[in-house]
Coordinates of C-alpha atoms in Angstrom, one line a residue:
M5 CA 0.0 0.0 0.0
K6 CA 1.2 3.5 -0.8
A7 CA 2.7 5.3 2.2
C8 CA 0.3 7.6 3.9
R9 CA 0.9 11.3 3.6
V10 CA 1.0 13.2 6.8
R11 CA 1.3 17.0 7.0
Y12 CA 1.4 19.1 10.1
T13 CA 0.7 22.7 9.2
S14 CA 1.5 25.5 11.5
V15 CA -1.0 28.3 11.5
Y16 CA 0.7 30.6 14.0
P17 CA 4.3 31.7 13.3
S18 CA 5.6 32.2 16.8
A19 CA 4.5 28.7 17.9
P20 CA 5.0 26.4 14.8
E21 CA 4.8 23.2 16.9
R22 CA 1.6 24.0 18.8
V23 CA -1.2 23.7 16.2
W24 CA -1.4 20.9 13.6
R25 CA -3.8 20.0 10.8
V26 CA -3.8 16.5 9.6
D27 CA -4.8 16.0 5.9
S28 CA -5.8 12.5 4.7
P29 CA -5.7 11.0 1.3
Q30 CA -9.2 10.1 0.1
Q31 CA -8.2 6.4 -0.4
N32 CA -7.5 3.9 2.4
I33 CA -9.1 6.2 4.9
T34 CA -8.9 3.7 7.8
Q35 CA -5.2 3.0 7.5
A36 CA -4.5 6.7 6.8
T37 CA -6.3 8.0 9.9
Q38 CA -4.7 5.3 12.1
D39 CA -1.2 6.1 10.8
E40 CA -1.8 9.8 11.0
T41 CA -3.2 9.8 14.5
R42 CA -0.5 7.5 15.8
A43 CA 2.1 10.0 14.5
A44 CA 0.2 12.9 16.0
A45 CA -0.1 11.0 19.3
V46 CA 3.7 10.7 19.4
L47 CA 4.0 14.4 19.1
L48 CA 1.2 15.1 21.6
L49 CA 2.9 12.7 24.1
S50 CA 5.8 15.2 24.5
A51 CA 3.2 17.7 25.8
V52 CA 0.9 15.6 27.9
R53 CA 2.2 15.6 31.4
H54 CA -0.7 15.9 33.9
T55 CA -3.8 15.6 31.7
R56 CA -5.2 13.6 28.9
P57 CA -6.6 15.1 25.7
G58 CA -10.3 15.8 25.1
M59 CA -12.1 15.4 21.8
V60 CA -14.4 18.1 20.5
T61 CA -16.8 17.6 17.5
G62 CA -17.6 20.8 15.7
G63 CA -14.6 22.4 17.4
L64 CA -14.1 25.0 14.7
G65 CA -17.7 26.4 15.0
F66 CA -18.8 29.4 17.0
I67 CA -19.4 27.6 20.3
G68 CA -16.9 24.9 19.6
S69 CA -14.0 27.2 19.1
H70 CA -14.7 28.9 22.4
V71 CA -14.9 25.5 24.1
C72 CA -11.6 24.5 22.6
L73 CA -10.0 27.8 23.8
E74 CA -11.4 27.2 27.3
L75 CA -10.0 23.6 27.3
L76 CA -6.6 25.0 26.4
R77 CA -6.8 27.5 29.2
N78 CA -7.6 24.6 31.6
A79 CA -4.4 22.8 30.4
Y80 CA -6.2 20.2 28.3
N81 CA -4.9 19.1 25.0
V82 CA -7.5 19.2 22.3
I83 CA -8.4 17.0 19.4
I84 CA -10.9 18.5 17.0
L85 CA -13.2 16.6 14.7
D86 CA -14.6 19.0 12.2
N87 CA -15.3 18.4 8.5
L88 CA -15.4 22.1 7.7
S89 CA -18.9 22.0 6.3
N90 CA -19.8 25.1 8.2
S91 CA -16.5 26.4 9.4
D92 CA -13.0 27.3 8.3
R93 CA -9.5 26.0 8.9
D94 CA -8.3 29.5 9.7
I95 CA -10.2 29.4 13.0
L96 CA -7.5 27.1 14.3
G97 CA -5.2 30.1 14.1
D98 CA -7.8 32.3 15.8
I99 CA -8.0 29.9 18.7
T100 CA -4.3 29.8 19.1
S101 CA -4.0 33.6 18.9
A102 CA -6.6 34.0 21.6
F103 CA -4.9 31.4 23.8
L104 CA -1.4 33.0 23.4
A105 CA -2.9 36.4 24.0
R106 CA -4.4 35.4 27.3
P107 CA -3.6 31.9 28.6
S108 CA -5.3 31.1 31.9
D109 CA -2.1 29.8 33.4
G110 CA 1.2 30.7 31.8
R111 CA 2.9 27.6 33.1
H112 CA 0.9 25.5 30.7
V113 CA 1.5 27.4 27.5
K114 CA 4.4 25.3 26.4
D115 CA 2.7 22.0 27.4
T116 CA -0.6 22.5 25.4
R117 CA -1.4 21.3 21.9
I118 CA -4.4 21.4 19.6
L119 CA -4.9 19.1 16.7
H120 CA -7.5 19.2 13.9
L121 CA -8.8 16.0 12.1
P122 CA -10.9 17.0 9.2
Y123 CA -13.4 14.1 9.4
D124 CA -17.2 14.0 9.7
Y125 CA -18.1 12.8 13.2
G126 CA -20.7 10.6 11.5
D127 CA -18.1 8.7 9.5
S128 CA -17.7 5.8 11.9
Q129 CA -14.9 4.3 9.9
A130 CA -12.7 7.4 10.1
V131 CA -13.6 8.2 13.7
N132 CA -12.9 4.6 14.8
A133 CA -9.6 4.7 13.0
A134 CA -8.7 8.0 14.6
L135 CA -9.6 6.8 18.1
T136 CA -7.6 3.6 17.5
G137 CA -4.6 5.6 16.5
F138 CA -4.7 7.7 19.6
Q139 CA -5.6 5.0 22.1
D140 CA -2.5 3.1 21.1
R141 CA -0.6 6.0 22.8
L142 CA -3.0 8.2 24.7
D143 CA -6.2 7.9 26.8
I144 CA -8.8 10.3 25.6
V145 CA -10.4 12.0 28.7
G146 CA -13.9 12.2 27.0
A147 CA -15.8 13.7 24.1
M148 CA -17.7 16.9 23.8
H149 CA -20.2 16.6 21.0
L150 CA -21.0 20.0 19.6
G151 CA -21.2 19.2 15.9
A152 CA -24.8 19.6 14.4
S153 CA -27.0 21.4 12.0
K154 CA -28.6 24.2 13.9
S155 CA -31.1 26.4 12.0
V156 CA -34.8 26.3 13.0
S157 CA -36.0 27.6 9.6
E158 CA -33.7 25.3 7.6
S159 CA -35.0 22.3 9.6
F160 CA -38.5 23.0 8.2
E161 CA -37.1 23.2 4.7
D162 CA -34.9 20.1 4.9
P163 CA -35.9 17.8 7.8
D164 CA -34.1 14.9 6.3
K165 CA -30.8 16.8 6.7
Y166 CA -31.5 17.3 10.4
Y167 CA -32.5 13.7 11.0
E168 CA -29.3 12.6 9.3
N169 CA -26.8 15.1 10.8
N170 CA -28.3 15.4 14.3
V171 CA -29.7 11.9 15.0
V172 CA -28.2 9.3 12.7
K173 CA -24.7 10.6 12.9
T174 CA -24.9 11.2 16.6
A175 CA -25.9 7.6 17.1
S176 CA -23.0 6.4 14.9
F177 CA -20.5 8.6 16.8
L178 CA -21.7 7.4 20.2
D179 CA -21.5 3.8 19.0
V180 CA -17.8 4.3 18.1
L181 CA -17.1 6.0 21.5
S182 CA -18.7 3.0 23.3
A183 CA -16.8 0.5 21.2
R184 CA -13.5 2.3 22.0
G185 CA -14.2 2.6 25.7
V186 CA -14.6 6.3 25.9
Q187 CA -16.8 6.8 29.0
N188 CA -17.4 10.6 29.4
I189 CA -19.6 12.6 27.1
V190 CA -20.8 16.2 27.1
F191 CA -23.6 17.0 24.6
S192 CA -24.6 20.4 23.3
S193 CA -28.4 20.6 23.3
S194 CA -30.6 23.7 23.0
A195 CA -33.3 25.6 24.9
I196 CA -35.4 25.0 21.8
V197 CA -36.4 21.6 23.2
Y198 CA -38.8 23.4 25.6
G199 CA -40.9 24.3 22.6
R200 CA -44.1 26.4 22.9
R201 CA -46.0 24.4 25.4
H202 CA -44.4 25.7 28.6
A203 CA -45.2 29.2 29.9
C204 CA -42.1 31.3 30.4
S205 CA -41.4 34.7 31.9
R206 CA -38.7 36.6 33.7
E207 CA -40.4 35.6 37.0
S208 CA -40.9 32.0 35.9
P209 CA -37.9 30.8 33.8
L210 CA -37.7 27.4 32.2
S211 CA -36.3 24.6 34.4
E212 CA -34.8 21.4 33.3
S213 CA -37.6 19.3 34.8
L214 CA -40.2 20.7 32.4
V215 CA -38.9 18.5 29.6
M216 CA -37.5 15.1 30.5
V217 CA -35.1 13.3 28.3
P218 CA -37.1 10.8 26.3
E219 CA -36.5 7.1 26.3
V220 CA -34.5 6.0 23.2
G221 CA -37.2 3.7 22.1
S222 CA -39.7 6.5 21.8
I223 CA -37.8 8.9 19.6
P224 CA -38.7 9.3 15.9
Q225 CA -37.3 6.7 13.5
S226 CA -37.3 8.9 10.5
A227 CA -37.5 12.6 9.4
A228 CA -41.1 12.1 8.4
E229 CA -42.0 11.6 12.1
F230 CA -40.4 14.9 13.3
L231 CA -43.4 17.2 13.0
D232 CA -45.7 14.8 14.9
Y233 CA -43.4 14.2 17.8
G234 CA -43.7 15.5 21.3
N235 CA -43.6 19.2 22.2
G236 CA -40.9 20.3 19.7
S237 CA -41.7 23.4 17.8
S238 CA -39.5 22.5 14.8
P239 CA -37.6 19.5 13.3
Y240 CA -34.4 21.0 14.8
S241 CA -35.8 20.9 18.3
V242 CA -36.9 17.3 17.9
S243 CA -33.5 16.4 16.6
K244 CA -32.0 17.8 19.8
L245 CA -34.4 15.9 22.0
C246 CA -33.4 12.8 20.0
G247 CA -29.7 13.6 20.7
E248 CA -30.4 13.9 24.4
S249 CA -32.1 10.5 24.4
L250 CA -29.1 8.9 22.6
V251 CA -26.6 10.4 25.0
S252 CA -28.7 9.2 28.0
H253 CA -28.8 5.7 26.5
F254 CA -25.1 5.8 25.9
T255 CA -24.5 6.3 29.7
Q256 CA -27.0 3.6 30.6
R257 CA -25.3 0.9 28.5
Q258 CA -21.8 1.4 29.9
A259 CA -21.0 0.8 33.5
G260 CA -19.4 3.9 35.1
S261 CA -20.2 6.1 32.1
R262 CA -21.1 9.8 32.8
G263 CA -22.9 12.2 30.5
V264 CA -23.8 15.9 30.8
I265 CA -26.4 17.5 28.5
F266 CA -26.3 21.3 28.3
R267 CA -29.4 23.1 27.1
L268 CA -27.9 26.3 25.7
F269 CA -29.9 29.5 25.7
N270 CA -28.9 32.1 23.1
P271 CA -25.1 32.2 22.9
V272 CA -23.8 35.6 21.8
G273 CA -20.6 37.6 22.0
C274 CA -17.0 36.4 21.6
D275 CA -13.8 35.9 23.6
D276 CA -12.6 39.2 25.0
T277 CA -9.3 38.9 23.1
G278 CA -11.3 39.7 20.0
Y279 CA -9.9 36.8 17.9
L280 CA -13.0 34.6 17.9
A281 CA -16.5 35.3 16.9
E282 CA -19.5 33.9 15.0
K283 CA -18.3 33.2 11.4
S284 CA -20.4 30.8 9.4
R285 CA -20.3 29.8 5.7
D286 CA -24.0 29.4 5.5
C287 CA -25.1 33.1 5.4
K288 CA -28.8 32.3 4.7
H289 CA -29.4 30.1 7.8
S290 CA -26.7 31.0 10.2
R291 CA -26.9 34.7 10.7
G292 CA -26.8 35.5 14.4
I293 CA -28.4 38.6 15.9
M294 CA -25.2 40.2 17.2
P295 CA -23.1 39.9 14.0
T296 CA -26.0 41.3 12.0
L297 CA -26.5 44.1 14.5
L298 CA -22.8 45.0 14.4
K299 CA -22.8 44.9 10.6
S300 CA -25.6 47.5 10.6
I301 CA -23.6 49.7 13.0
R302 CA -20.6 49.6 10.7
D303 CA -22.6 50.1 7.5
T304 CA -25.5 52.5 7.6
S305 CA -26.9 51.1 4.4
V306 CA -27.5 47.8 6.1
V307 CA -31.0 47.4 7.6
F308 CA -31.3 45.4 10.8
G309 CA -34.5 43.3 10.5
V310 CA -36.6 42.6 13.6
Y311 CA -38.3 39.3 12.9
G312 CA -41.9 39.8 14.2
T313 CA -43.4 42.7 16.2
D314 CA -46.6 40.9 17.4
Y315 CA -45.3 38.5 20.1
E316 CA -46.9 38.5 23.5
T317 CA -44.2 40.5 25.1
A318 CA -44.0 44.1 26.3
D319 CA -42.7 45.6 23.1
G320 CA -43.9 42.9 20.7
S321 CA -40.5 41.4 19.8
C322 CA -39.1 38.1 21.0
M323 CA -37.5 37.9 24.5
R324 CA -34.3 35.9 24.8
D325 CA -31.9 34.9 27.5
F326 CA -28.7 36.1 25.9
V327 CA -25.6 34.3 27.4
H328 CA -22.0 35.3 26.6
V329 CA -20.4 32.4 24.7
S330 CA -17.4 32.5 27.0
D331 CA -19.6 31.8 29.9
I332 CA -21.2 28.9 28.0
A333 CA -17.7 27.5 27.2
K334 CA -16.7 27.7 30.8
G335 CA -19.9 25.8 31.8
M336 CA -19.2 23.0 29.3
V337 CA -15.6 22.6 30.4
M338 CA -16.9 22.4 34.0
G339 CA -19.2 19.6 32.7
I340 CA -16.3 17.5 31.3
R341 CA -14.2 18.1 34.5
A342 CA -17.1 16.9 36.6
C343 CA -17.4 13.8 34.6
V344 CA -13.7 13.1 34.7
G345 CA -13.2 14.0 38.3
G346 CA -16.1 11.8 39.4
S347 CA -18.1 14.6 41.2
L348 CA -21.1 13.5 39.1
M349 CA -22.6 10.1 39.8
A350 CA -22.6 7.7 36.9
G351 CA -25.4 8.3 34.5
C352 CA -26.7 11.4 32.7
R353 CA -27.5 14.9 34.0
V354 CA -29.2 17.8 32.3
Y355 CA -28.3 21.5 32.9
N356 CA -29.5 24.8 31.5
L357 CA -26.8 27.3 30.6
A358 CA -28.8 30.5 31.1
T359 CA -28.6 33.8 32.9
G360 CA -32.3 33.6 34.1
R361 CA -32.8 37.1 32.9
G362 CA -34.4 38.0 29.6
V363 CA -34.0 40.9 27.2
S364 CA -36.1 41.6 24.1
V365 CA -34.7 41.8 20.6
K366 CA -35.9 45.4 20.4
Q367 CA -34.0 46.3 23.6
M368 CA -30.9 44.9 21.9
V369 CA -31.3 47.1 18.9
E370 CA -33.0 50.2 20.4
G371 CA -31.0 53.3 19.4
L372 CA -30.3 52.0 15.9
E373 CA -31.9 54.3 13.3
R374 CA -32.6 51.6 10.7
Q375 CA -35.2 49.0 11.6
S376 CA -37.9 47.2 9.6
G377 CA -40.9 45.3 10.9
M378 CA -40.1 42.0 9.1
A379 CA -42.4 39.1 9.4
R380 CA -41.9 36.4 12.0
R381 CA -39.6 33.6 11.3
T382 CA -41.3 30.1 11.3
G383 CA -40.7 28.4 14.6
D384 CA -39.6 31.4 16.7
I385 CA -40.8 31.3 20.3
A386 CA -42.0 34.5 22.0
V387 CA -40.2 34.2 25.3
S388 CA -37.2 32.0 26.1
V389 CA -35.6 32.5 29.5
G390 CA -34.0 29.7 31.5
S391 CA -33.2 28.9 35.1
S392 CA -29.6 28.2 35.9
A393 CA -30.2 27.1 39.5
R394 CA -29.2 23.5 38.9
A395 CA -25.9 24.3 37.1
R396 CA -25.2 26.9 39.8
A397 CA -25.8 24.4 42.6
E398 CA -24.2 21.3 41.2
L399 CA -21.4 22.6 38.9
G400 CA -20.7 25.9 40.5
W401 CA -21.4 27.7 37.2
T402 CA -22.5 31.3 37.2
P403 CA -22.5 33.6 34.2
Q404 CA -20.0 36.4 34.6
K405 CA -20.8 38.6 31.6
D406 CA -23.8 40.7 30.6
V407 CA -25.1 42.4 27.4
G408 CA -22.6 45.3 27.9
D409 CA -19.7 42.8 27.8
I410 CA -21.2 41.1 24.8
C411 CA -21.3 44.3 22.8
R412 CA -17.8 45.4 24.0
D413 CA -16.2 42.1 23.0
L414 CA -17.9 41.9 19.6
C415 CA -16.8 45.4 18.8
K416 CA -13.3 44.5 19.8
H417 CA -13.4 41.5 17.4
H418 CA -14.6 43.6 14.5
R419 CA -11.9 46.1 15.1
L420 CA -9.2 43.4 15.1
G421 CA -10.9 41.4 12.3
R422 CA -9.9 43.8 9.7
F423 CA -6.3 42.8 10.3
V424 CA -6.4 39.3 11.9
C425 CA -9.4 37.3 10.8
Q426 CA -9.1 38.1 7.1
I427 CA -5.6 36.6 6.8
P428 CA -6.0 33.2 5.0
D429 CA -2.9 31.6 6.5
W430 CA 0.1 32.6 8.6
T431 CA 2.9 32.9 6.1
T432 CA 5.9 35.0 6.9
D433 CA 4.9 37.6 4.4
N434 CA 1.3 37.8 5.7
A435 CA 2.5 38.1 9.3
A436 CA 4.8 41.0 8.3
R437 CA 2.0 42.8 6.5
W438 CA -0.3 42.3 9.5
T439 CA 2.4 43.7 11.8
A440 CA 2.8 46.7 9.5
S441 CA -0.9 47.3 9.3
K442 CA -1.2 47.3 13.1
K443 CA 1.3 50.1 13.3
S444 CA -0.1 52.1 10.4
P445 CA -1.9 55.4 11.2
E446 CA -4.8 54.2 9.0
S447 CA -5.6 51.5 11.5
S448 CA -6.8 54.1 14.0
T449 CA -8.9 56.3 11.7
E450 CA -12.5 56.9 12.5
S451 CA -13.6 54.8 9.5
G452 CA -12.0 51.8 11.0
R453 CA -13.6 52.2 14.4
L454 CA -16.9 50.8 15.6
R455 CA -19.1 52.6 18.0
R456 CA -21.3 50.8 20.5
P457 CA -25.1 51.0 20.2
D458 CA -26.6 54.2 21.4
W459 CA -28.7 53.1 24.4
S460 CA -29.6 56.7 25.4
T461 CA -33.1 56.5 24.1
S462 CA -33.9 53.7 26.6
G463 CA -32.1 55.3 29.5
G464 CA -29.0 53.0 29.4
E465 CA -28.1 49.5 28.6
P466 CA -30.6 46.8 29.2
S467 CA -30.2 45.5 32.8
L468 CA -29.4 41.8 33.0

């Protein structure tokens, strides 16, 4: 058989040994991934001293990249499974830049590594080969499953895609983990699983007990059954309930296995270094509220659309529990640490990651001059505010940031983005041009700056 090609590509010039990308030939995928990951494991071994690596699916996505950064800051080595279907290789460099800009503990900077394997988590052959390659040398501490399709509106248009990506592939991934003896799993679910049936307000936020994890035998067996199932408001929400059920079943069939399901309320913002933010290839279905809001601030010709003005809320717009993505990343890492450290009993536990305080979409955009009363989006829920009491009591997680921090960090990202995030790869020439641009007087002109939203019309920033 032809020798396998292994290439470790540095994406950060001052730390060429820290970040690798593994590229596989299309043929002989099993042998290729085993050989590649064995070689990568040898390199990782030189760094692993006091901790084992964690695996993250969807690790180059918006939430995934922040989770990987938080793992690095907690001295974990990181193995990313991401097929780049809705992300970009360059995010590896952004993660590394953010880590080197502010590591949590400087003692661990030289001992920390991150590796990207460009495989689909639903490709059981490739994932099994990769795990086999690593487990010859290393013990993987656990898996954090964040990879998924995630648009409510798209799930109505293409329910088959959501059944395949979020249910079938999750089942396949968990089967491989079970076969390879990986016992700890953290799953990224969504507050969308609460649907429309449960009354919600600031005074009565959604608690985990309102929607129980379904038994695996009761979940839909095809995309055609999505719309008729349970209390889900969309095929996306049903697919997340199915994922929860599969994770729960995973922990039941393995003695000593631990699982944590996080129901995430609206993640927004970016790491405060400014290097990471929401960047999606799928512009039609993946436009978040904050990137669109900031785009309208930068460009006065861009109209920020408010989707629906007739919801049963004080100002007619949706009310959401906006949570800083860095707080969410911290909570998810607390989850894997609780699994590994044994502070959780064997089995599966569900937690909301929420602030418990809601803010309306109109409050978020009040002060902007250009609004339009666009129609509601299919599947949107009027009020979604969650209780974080369980996560606070059992994991010690409390959100540290509010909407003011969210706006500040995103503005910082957009200021840096002109120079950092647009660079396709870290060649010496590009790095030199970036350094020169940072020192250029043009980089501090008014046209390159972003102003924060003017909240004066509402008497100050929304209180969270």
